[in-house]
Coordinates of C-alpha atoms and ligand atoms in Angstrom, one line a residue:
M19 CA 47.2 217.3 141.5
K20 CA 45.6 214.4 143.3
L21 CA 48.0 211.6 143.6
T22 CA 46.9 208.0 143.7
S23 CA 49.1 205.4 145.4
K24 CA 49.8 204.2 141.8
S25 CA 50.9 207.5 140.5
V26 CA 53.1 208.1 143.6
A27 CA 54.8 204.8 143.1
L28 CA 55.4 205.5 139.4
I29 CA 56.9 209.0 139.7
P30 CA 60.4 208.1 140.9
I31 CA 60.8 205.6 138.1
I32 CA 59.8 207.9 135.3
A33 CA 61.1 211.1 136.8
T34 CA 64.2 211.3 134.6
V35 CA 62.3 210.8 131.4
A36 CA 59.0 212.6 131.9
T37 CA 59.7 215.5 134.3
A38 CA 58.1 218.0 132.0
A39 CA 54.8 216.1 131.7
I40 CA 54.2 215.6 135.4
G41 CA 53.1 219.1 136.3
A42 CA 50.4 219.2 133.6
T43 CA 49.0 215.7 134.0
L44 CA 46.6 214.1 136.4
I45 CA 47.1 210.5 135.4
A46 CA 50.2 208.5 135.9
P47 CA 52.7 209.4 133.1
P48 CA 53.1 206.8 130.4
A49 CA 54.9 203.5 130.9
A50 CA 58.0 202.8 128.9
N51 CA 56.0 201.0 126.1
A52 CA 53.3 203.6 125.9
A53 CA 52.3 204.8 122.4
T54 CA 54.0 208.1 121.4
T55 CA 51.4 209.5 119.0
L56 CA 47.7 210.3 119.5
G57 CA 46.5 207.9 116.8
A58 CA 48.6 204.9 118.0
A59 CA 47.6 205.6 121.6
A60 CA 43.9 205.7 120.7
Q61 CA 44.2 202.5 118.6
Q62 CA 45.3 200.6 121.7
S63 CA 41.6 200.6 122.8
G64 CA 40.2 200.3 119.3
R65 CA 39.5 204.0 118.9
Y66 CA 40.8 206.7 116.5
F67 CA 42.2 210.1 117.0
G68 CA 41.5 212.5 114.2
T69 CA 41.8 216.2 113.1
A70 CA 40.1 218.6 110.8
V71 CA 42.3 219.3 107.8
A72 CA 42.3 222.2 105.4
A73 CA 43.3 221.4 101.8
N74 CA 45.3 224.6 101.3
K75 CA 47.6 223.7 104.2
L76 CA 48.7 220.3 103.0
G77 CA 51.7 221.9 101.3
D78 CA 52.9 223.3 104.7
S79 CA 55.5 220.8 105.8
T80 CA 55.2 221.5 109.5
Y81 CA 51.4 221.0 109.2
A82 CA 51.6 217.9 107.0
G83 CA 54.4 216.4 109.2
I84 CA 52.2 216.6 112.4
L85 CA 49.2 215.4 110.5
N86 CA 50.9 212.3 109.1
R87 CA 52.6 211.5 112.4
E88 CA 49.8 212.0 114.9
F89 CA 46.4 211.4 113.5
D90 CA 44.6 208.3 112.0
M91 CA 41.3 210.0 111.0
V92 CA 40.7 213.1 109.0
T93 CA 37.7 215.4 108.5
A94 CA 37.7 218.1 105.8
E95 CA 37.3 221.4 107.6
N96 CA 35.3 223.0 104.8
E97 CA 35.9 221.2 101.6
M98 CA 33.0 218.7 101.7
K99 CA 30.4 221.2 102.7
M100 CA 27.5 221.9 100.4
D101 CA 28.9 225.2 99.1
A102 CA 32.2 223.6 98.3
T103 CA 30.9 220.4 96.6
E104 CA 28.0 221.9 94.6
P105 CA 28.8 225.5 93.9
N106 CA 26.3 225.7 91.0
Q107 CA 23.2 223.5 91.1
G108 CA 23.9 220.2 89.5
Q109 CA 27.6 221.0 89.1
F110 CA 29.7 219.1 91.5
S111 CA 33.2 220.1 92.5
Y112 CA 35.4 217.7 94.4
G113 CA 39.0 218.9 93.8
N114 CA 39.8 220.2 97.3
A115 CA 37.9 217.4 99.1
D116 CA 39.7 214.8 96.9
R117 CA 43.1 216.2 97.9
I118 CA 42.3 215.7 101.5
V119 CA 40.7 212.2 101.0
N120 CA 43.6 211.0 98.8
Q121 CA 46.2 212.3 101.1
A122 CA 44.5 210.6 104.1
R123 CA 44.0 207.3 102.3
N124 CA 47.6 207.3 100.9
Q125 CA 48.8 207.6 104.5
G126 CA 46.5 204.8 105.8
K127 CA 44.1 207.2 107.5
R128 CA 40.3 207.0 107.5
V129 CA 38.0 209.9 106.7
R130 CA 34.9 211.3 108.4
G131 CA 32.6 213.1 105.8
H132 CA 31.4 216.5 106.9
A133 CA 28.6 217.4 106.1
L134 CA 25.9 216.5 103.7
A135 CA 23.0 218.7 104.8
W136 CA 23.3 221.8 106.9
H137 CA 21.6 225.2 107.1
S138 CA 25.0 226.9 107.1
Q139 CA 27.6 227.1 104.3
Q140 CA 25.0 226.5 101.7
P141 CA 25.8 227.6 98.1
G142 CA 24.1 230.8 97.1
W143 CA 21.7 229.1 94.8
M144 CA 20.4 226.9 97.6
Q145 CA 20.0 229.7 100.1
N146 CA 17.2 231.2 98.1
M147 CA 15.3 228.0 97.5
S148 CA 12.3 226.6 99.4
G149 CA 9.7 224.0 99.4
S150 CA 9.8 220.9 97.3
A151 CA 12.5 222.4 95.0
L152 CA 14.8 222.7 98.0
R153 CA 13.8 219.3 99.3
N154 CA 14.7 217.7 96.0
A155 CA 17.9 219.7 95.7
M156 CA 19.0 218.6 99.2
L157 CA 18.2 215.0 98.5
N158 CA 20.0 215.1 95.2
H159 CA 23.0 216.7 96.9
V160 CA 23.1 214.0 99.6
T161 CA 22.8 211.2 97.0
Q162 CA 25.4 212.6 94.6
V163 CA 28.1 213.4 97.2
A164 CA 27.6 210.2 99.2
T165 CA 27.6 208.2 96.0
Y166 CA 30.8 209.9 94.7
Y167 CA 32.6 209.0 98.0
R168 CA 31.0 205.6 98.4
G169 CA 33.3 203.2 100.1
K170 CA 35.8 205.9 101.2
I171 CA 34.1 207.4 104.2
Y172 CA 34.1 205.8 107.6
A173 CA 31.2 208.0 108.9
W174 CA 29.2 210.8 107.4
D175 CA 27.7 213.8 109.2
V176 CA 24.5 213.4 107.3
V177 CA 22.8 216.3 109.0
N178 CA 24.6 219.0 111.0
E179 CA 23.2 221.4 113.6
A180 CA 19.5 221.0 113.0
F181 CA 18.4 221.8 116.6
A182 CA 17.8 225.2 118.1
D183 CA 19.7 226.6 121.1
G184 CA 17.7 227.6 124.1
S185 CA 15.0 226.1 126.3
G186 CA 12.6 224.6 123.8
G187 CA 14.4 221.5 122.7
G188 CA 13.0 221.8 119.2
R189 CA 14.3 222.2 115.7
R190 CA 16.2 225.2 114.4
D191 CA 14.3 227.3 111.9
S192 CA 16.0 227.0 108.5
N193 CA 15.1 226.8 104.8
L194 CA 15.6 223.0 105.1
Q195 CA 13.4 222.7 108.2
R196 CA 10.6 224.6 106.4
T197 CA 10.5 221.8 103.8
G198 CA 8.9 219.6 106.5
N199 CA 10.0 218.0 109.7
D200 CA 10.9 214.8 108.0
W201 CA 13.8 216.4 106.1
I202 CA 16.3 214.8 108.4
E203 CA 15.1 211.2 108.2
V204 CA 14.7 211.5 104.4
A205 CA 18.4 212.7 104.2
F206 CA 19.5 209.7 106.3
R207 CA 17.6 207.3 104.0
A208 CA 19.1 208.8 100.9
A209 CA 22.6 208.6 102.4
R210 CA 22.1 204.9 103.3
A211 CA 20.9 204.1 99.8
A212 CA 24.0 205.9 98.3
D213 CA 26.7 204.5 100.6
P214 CA 25.4 201.5 102.6
N215 CA 28.7 200.9 104.4
A216 CA 29.3 204.4 105.8
K217 CA 28.2 205.0 109.3
L218 CA 25.5 207.8 109.3
C219 CA 25.8 210.4 112.0
Y220 CA 23.7 213.3 113.3
N221 CA 26.2 216.0 114.5
D222 CA 25.6 219.1 116.7
Y223 CA 27.0 221.5 119.3
N224 CA 25.7 222.4 122.7
T225 CA 24.5 218.9 123.2
D226 CA 27.1 217.9 125.7
D227 CA 25.2 218.8 128.9
W228 CA 22.6 216.1 129.6
S229 CA 20.3 218.6 131.3
H230 CA 20.0 220.9 128.4
A231 CA 16.8 221.0 126.4
K232 CA 18.8 220.9 123.1
T233 CA 20.5 217.6 124.2
Q234 CA 17.1 216.2 125.2
G235 CA 15.6 217.2 121.9
V236 CA 18.4 215.4 119.9
Y237 CA 18.1 212.4 122.2
R238 CA 14.4 212.1 121.5
M239 CA 14.9 212.3 117.8
V240 CA 17.6 209.6 117.8
Q241 CA 15.3 207.4 120.0
D242 CA 12.5 208.0 117.6
F243 CA 14.7 207.2 114.6
K244 CA 15.9 203.9 116.2
S245 CA 12.3 202.9 117.0
R246 CA 11.1 203.5 113.5
G247 CA 14.1 202.0 111.7
V248 CA 15.4 205.3 110.2
P249 CA 19.0 204.4 109.4
I250 CA 21.2 206.3 112.0
D251 CA 24.4 204.8 113.3
C252 CA 26.1 207.5 115.3
V253 CA 25.8 210.9 117.0
G254 CA 28.6 213.4 116.8
F255 CA 29.3 215.8 119.7
Q256 CA 31.2 218.9 118.3
S257 CA 32.4 219.8 121.8
H258 CA 33.6 223.3 121.2
F259 CA 34.4 224.4 124.8
N260 CA 35.5 227.6 126.5
N261 CA 34.8 229.4 129.8
N262 CA 31.2 230.3 128.7
S263 CA 30.6 226.8 127.5
P264 CA 32.7 224.5 129.7
V265 CA 33.0 220.8 129.7
P266 CA 29.9 219.8 131.6
S267 CA 30.2 217.6 134.7
N268 CA 27.7 215.2 133.2
Y269 CA 29.5 214.9 129.8
Q270 CA 30.2 211.2 130.2
T271 CA 26.6 210.6 131.2
T272 CA 25.5 212.3 128.0
L273 CA 27.7 210.1 125.8
Q274 CA 26.6 207.0 127.6
N275 CA 22.9 207.8 127.4
F276 CA 23.1 208.3 123.7
A277 CA 25.2 205.1 123.3
N278 CA 22.5 203.3 125.2
L279 CA 20.1 204.1 122.4
G280 CA 22.1 201.7 120.2
V281 CA 24.3 204.3 118.3
D282 CA 28.0 205.0 118.3
V283 CA 29.0 208.3 119.7
Q284 CA 32.0 210.3 118.5
I285 CA 33.6 213.6 119.6
T286 CA 33.8 215.3 116.3
E287 CA 35.2 218.9 116.5
L288 CA 36.9 219.1 119.9
D289 CA 38.6 222.4 120.8
I290 CA 38.9 223.8 124.3
E291 CA 40.0 227.5 124.7
G292 CA 42.6 228.2 127.3
S293 CA 46.2 227.4 128.1
G294 CA 48.5 225.5 130.4
S295 CA 47.4 223.0 133.0
T296 CA 43.8 224.2 133.1
Q297 CA 43.4 223.4 129.4
A298 CA 45.4 220.2 129.8
Q299 CA 43.1 219.0 132.5
R300 CA 40.0 219.7 130.5
Y301 CA 41.3 217.8 127.5
Q302 CA 42.1 214.9 129.8
T303 CA 38.5 215.0 131.2
V304 CA 37.0 214.8 127.7
T305 CA 39.4 212.0 126.6
R306 CA 38.7 210.0 129.7
A307 CA 34.9 210.4 129.2
C308 CA 35.2 208.9 125.7
L309 CA 37.4 206.1 126.9
A310 CA 34.8 205.2 129.6
V311 CA 32.0 204.8 127.1
S312 CA 32.5 201.6 125.1
R313 CA 30.6 203.0 122.0
C314 CA 32.6 206.2 122.0
T315 CA 34.6 205.2 119.0
G316 CA 36.9 208.2 118.6
I317 CA 37.9 211.8 119.1
T318 CA 38.6 214.5 116.4
V319 CA 40.1 217.8 117.2
W320 CA 39.1 220.8 115.1
G321 CA 42.6 221.6 113.7
I322 CA 46.2 221.0 114.3
R323 CA 48.0 224.1 115.6
D324 CA 46.4 227.0 117.5
S325 CA 47.0 229.1 114.4
D326 CA 45.0 226.7 112.3
S327 CA 41.9 227.0 114.5
W328 CA 38.7 228.7 113.4
R329 CA 39.0 230.5 116.8
A330 CA 42.7 230.9 116.9
S331 CA 42.6 233.7 119.5
G332 CA 41.4 231.2 122.1
T333 CA 44.5 228.9 121.5
P334 CA 42.2 225.9 121.8
L335 CA 44.2 223.1 120.1
L336 CA 47.0 220.6 121.0
F337 CA 49.9 222.2 119.2
D338 CA 51.2 225.8 119.4
N339 CA 51.6 228.1 116.4
S340 CA 55.1 226.6 115.7
G341 CA 53.8 223.1 115.9
N342 CA 55.2 222.3 119.3
K343 CA 53.3 219.9 121.6
K344 CA 51.4 221.8 124.3
A345 CA 50.6 220.5 127.8
A346 CA 47.2 219.6 126.5
Y347 CA 48.8 217.3 124.0
N348 CA 50.7 215.5 126.8
S349 CA 47.6 215.2 129.0
T350 CA 45.6 213.8 126.1
L351 CA 48.2 211.3 125.1
D352 CA 48.7 210.2 128.7
A353 CA 44.9 209.7 129.1
L354 CA 44.8 207.6 125.9
N355 CA 47.8 205.5 127.1
A356 CA 46.4 205.1 130.5
G357 CA 43.3 203.6 128.9
G358 CA 41.2 202.1 131.7
G359 CA 38.3 202.3 129.4
T360 CA 36.4 200.0 127.3
D361 CA 37.2 198.8 123.8
P362 CA 34.5 199.5 121.2
T363 CA 35.8 196.8 118.9
T364 CA 35.2 194.1 121.5
T365 CA 31.8 195.2 122.7
T366 CA 29.2 192.5 122.6
T367 CA 25.7 193.5 121.6
T368 CA 22.6 191.6 122.5
T369 CA 20.5 190.6 119.5
T370 CA 16.8 189.9 120.1
T371 CA 15.6 187.4 117.6
T372 CA 11.8 187.1 117.2
T373 CA 10.8 183.5 116.9
S374 CA 7.4 182.1 116.2
N375 CA 5.8 178.9 117.3
D376 CA 3.5 179.0 114.4
P377 CA 4.9 177.0 111.5
V378 CA 2.3 178.1 108.9
P379 CA 3.0 181.3 107.1
G380 CA 0.1 183.6 107.4
A381 CA -1.4 186.4 105.3
C382 CA 0.0 189.9 105.3
S383 CA -1.0 193.4 104.3
A384 CA 1.0 196.4 103.0
S385 CA 0.4 200.1 103.3
V386 CA 2.3 203.1 101.9
S387 CA 3.2 206.4 103.3
L388 CA 4.3 208.7 100.4
N389 CA 6.3 211.9 100.5
Q390 CA 6.0 213.4 97.0
W391 CA 7.5 216.6 95.7
N392 CA 7.7 218.0 92.2
E393 CA 10.3 215.8 90.7
G394 CA 10.6 212.9 93.1
F395 CA 9.4 211.0 96.1
V396 CA 10.2 208.8 99.1
A397 CA 7.9 205.9 99.8
T398 CA 7.8 204.0 103.1
I399 CA 6.0 200.6 102.9
K400 CA 4.7 199.0 106.1
V401 CA 4.3 195.2 106.0
T402 CA 1.9 193.9 108.6
A403 CA 1.5 190.2 109.5
G404 CA -2.0 188.7 109.9
S405 CA -3.0 186.4 112.6
S406 CA 0.1 184.1 112.0
A407 CA 3.7 185.0 112.0
L408 CA 5.6 185.7 108.7
R409 CA 8.8 183.9 107.9
G410 CA 9.3 185.8 104.7
W411 CA 7.3 188.3 102.6
K412 CA 6.9 189.7 99.1
V413 CA 5.4 193.1 98.1
T414 CA 4.4 194.2 94.6
T415 CA 4.1 197.9 93.8
T416 CA 3.1 199.7 90.6
L417 CA 5.1 202.7 89.4
S418 CA 3.3 204.0 86.3
N419 CA 5.1 207.4 86.1
G420 CA 8.2 207.0 88.3
T421 CA 11.5 205.2 88.6
V422 CA 13.2 203.9 91.8
T423 CA 16.6 205.4 92.4
G424 CA 17.5 203.9 95.7
S425 CA 15.9 201.6 98.4
W426 CA 16.5 200.2 101.8
S427 CA 15.5 197.2 104.0
A428 CA 14.2 195.0 101.1
T429 CA 15.5 193.3 97.9
R430 CA 14.2 194.8 94.8
S431 CA 13.4 193.4 91.3
G432 CA 12.7 196.0 88.6
N433 CA 12.7 199.8 89.0
S434 CA 9.5 201.0 87.2
G435 CA 6.2 199.5 86.2
T436 CA 5.6 196.4 88.4
V437 CA 8.4 196.4 91.0
T438 CA 8.6 193.5 93.5
W439 CA 10.2 193.6 96.9
S440 CA 11.1 190.8 99.2
N441 CA 12.4 190.7 102.7
V442 CA 16.1 190.8 103.6
D443 CA 17.5 188.5 106.3
Y444 CA 16.8 190.6 109.3
N445 CA 13.2 191.5 108.6
A446 CA 11.9 188.2 107.3
N447 CA 10.4 187.2 110.6
V448 CA 7.4 189.3 111.6
P449 CA 5.4 188.1 114.5
A450 CA 1.6 187.7 114.3
G451 CA 0.1 191.2 114.2
G452 CA 3.5 192.8 114.0
S453 CA 5.0 194.9 111.3
T454 CA 8.2 196.0 109.6
E455 CA 9.1 198.7 107.1
F456 CA 11.1 199.2 104.0
G457 CA 11.4 202.1 101.7
F458 CA 12.6 203.6 98.5
Q459 CA 13.2 206.9 96.8
G460 CA 12.5 207.7 93.2
S461 CA 12.2 210.3 90.5
G462 CA 8.9 211.2 88.9
S463 CA 5.6 210.3 90.6
G464 CA 5.0 207.7 93.3
A465 CA 1.2 207.9 92.9
G466 CA -0.8 204.7 92.6
L467 CA 1.8 202.4 94.2
N468 CA -1.0 200.1 95.5
P469 CA 1.3 197.7 97.5
A470 CA 0.1 194.1 97.8
C471 CA 1.7 191.7 100.2
T472 CA 2.0 187.9 100.1
A473 CA 3.7 185.6 102.6
S474 CA 6.5 183.5 101.2
Ligands
XIL523 C1 34.0 226.0 110.7 C2 35.4 226.1 110.0 O1 36.3 225.6 110.9 C3 35.7 227.4 109.5 O2 36.9 227.4 108.7 C4 34.6 228.0 108.6 O3 34.8 229.3 108.3 C5 33.3 227.9 109.4 O4 33.0 226.5 109.8 N1 30.6 223.6 113.4 C6 30.8 222.8 112.3 C7 32.0 223.1 111.5 O5 30.1 221.8 112.1 O6 31.8 222.8 110.2 C8 32.5 224.5 111.7 O7 33.7 224.7 111.0 C9 32.6 224.9 113.1 C10 31.3 224.7 113.8

């Protein structure tokens, strides 16, 4: 234990009340007014502290007691996955997920949604699908589930684990990936259309070490999405650690570099195998890394007691099998109470406003990029200003054999036949020669859209 002059000075004062905690912690033990639960301690800096919850354990009073006392964010461990929510194609089943969501909301907790699209835990019917039928089924799933829970989800893991391990930094092969590389962005657009107020996250594991090819691959995708206006708000780091996959020394750097792209970062499935002070120290390192990054908005551990863990033999959680607090609990709570980090709720962001000296609205043009499959399509329309800046624009499209089911980044009038679109506040101003994009998804055919732009 490395003692700072501050911690040395504090120890005699708190020795009688916190003796047990001292051996396991690296930071000064909590002051008298420190928060006594993980959720309350995280809230002091505007963050949350959550856990994965299993619906079939809610009746266990020890489990429910710790859940209600300690955590202010909840993730369904399995109940919102594709196999659970759409066991037969087109037949949705929300019973177990609802039990978790309702319990959380009744207790004033928020919910992270996990996960809309993933190569794993797919229902049997989907595992055997491919091509446009699968693309359509995936988009329908995203739309239906996100619509059902609209307004109740703080953040959705829209896409989970889409990158490959190893040195290439590319996508993981899967039936979803084989429907085309744009499956991820199309899923994000569908999720935004279904629940505009949920934060939309990409979530993965083995993306904690900044030097890993997989981390770099995800980083480039998020950078690309931000530059093209694909709606992404956050990146989740599962952070399942053990001796083979330890907390990397550059973990905070990784979180910060992603945050610098203009997204929130969250630690979404934390568990660290081990015991005693070694484990306690590692939990503290992770907690402090999040606190040091202003856009790291919260931490979720992947279960409550060690016996609840998907890898129970590694005793990776904060409570032992009987529900007692472990050293790792104390070190995590102390780190949250020590704060020293930045508050995500008071972060100031710099907004760049494009202004034009040209008072005369100019001409504009529109082009379409269409992704059509058997039963539906996604259209992205690019609006380009002419030699003068635009201060507002209108686009007309023709949908002879299709119907719009969702749209983003424009205000719409009509949903089939002649559909007109106009700018929203943030994309009204387009500099001379510059462009902006909006899009929509629909059923039927998107052929013959023939977009025409006028300045307004
Ligand atoms: C795990 C659950 O904890 C287990 O109960 C289930 O059998 C398999 O899935 N990455 C994820 C989580 O995104 O959904 C996984 O959860 C753990 C790895």
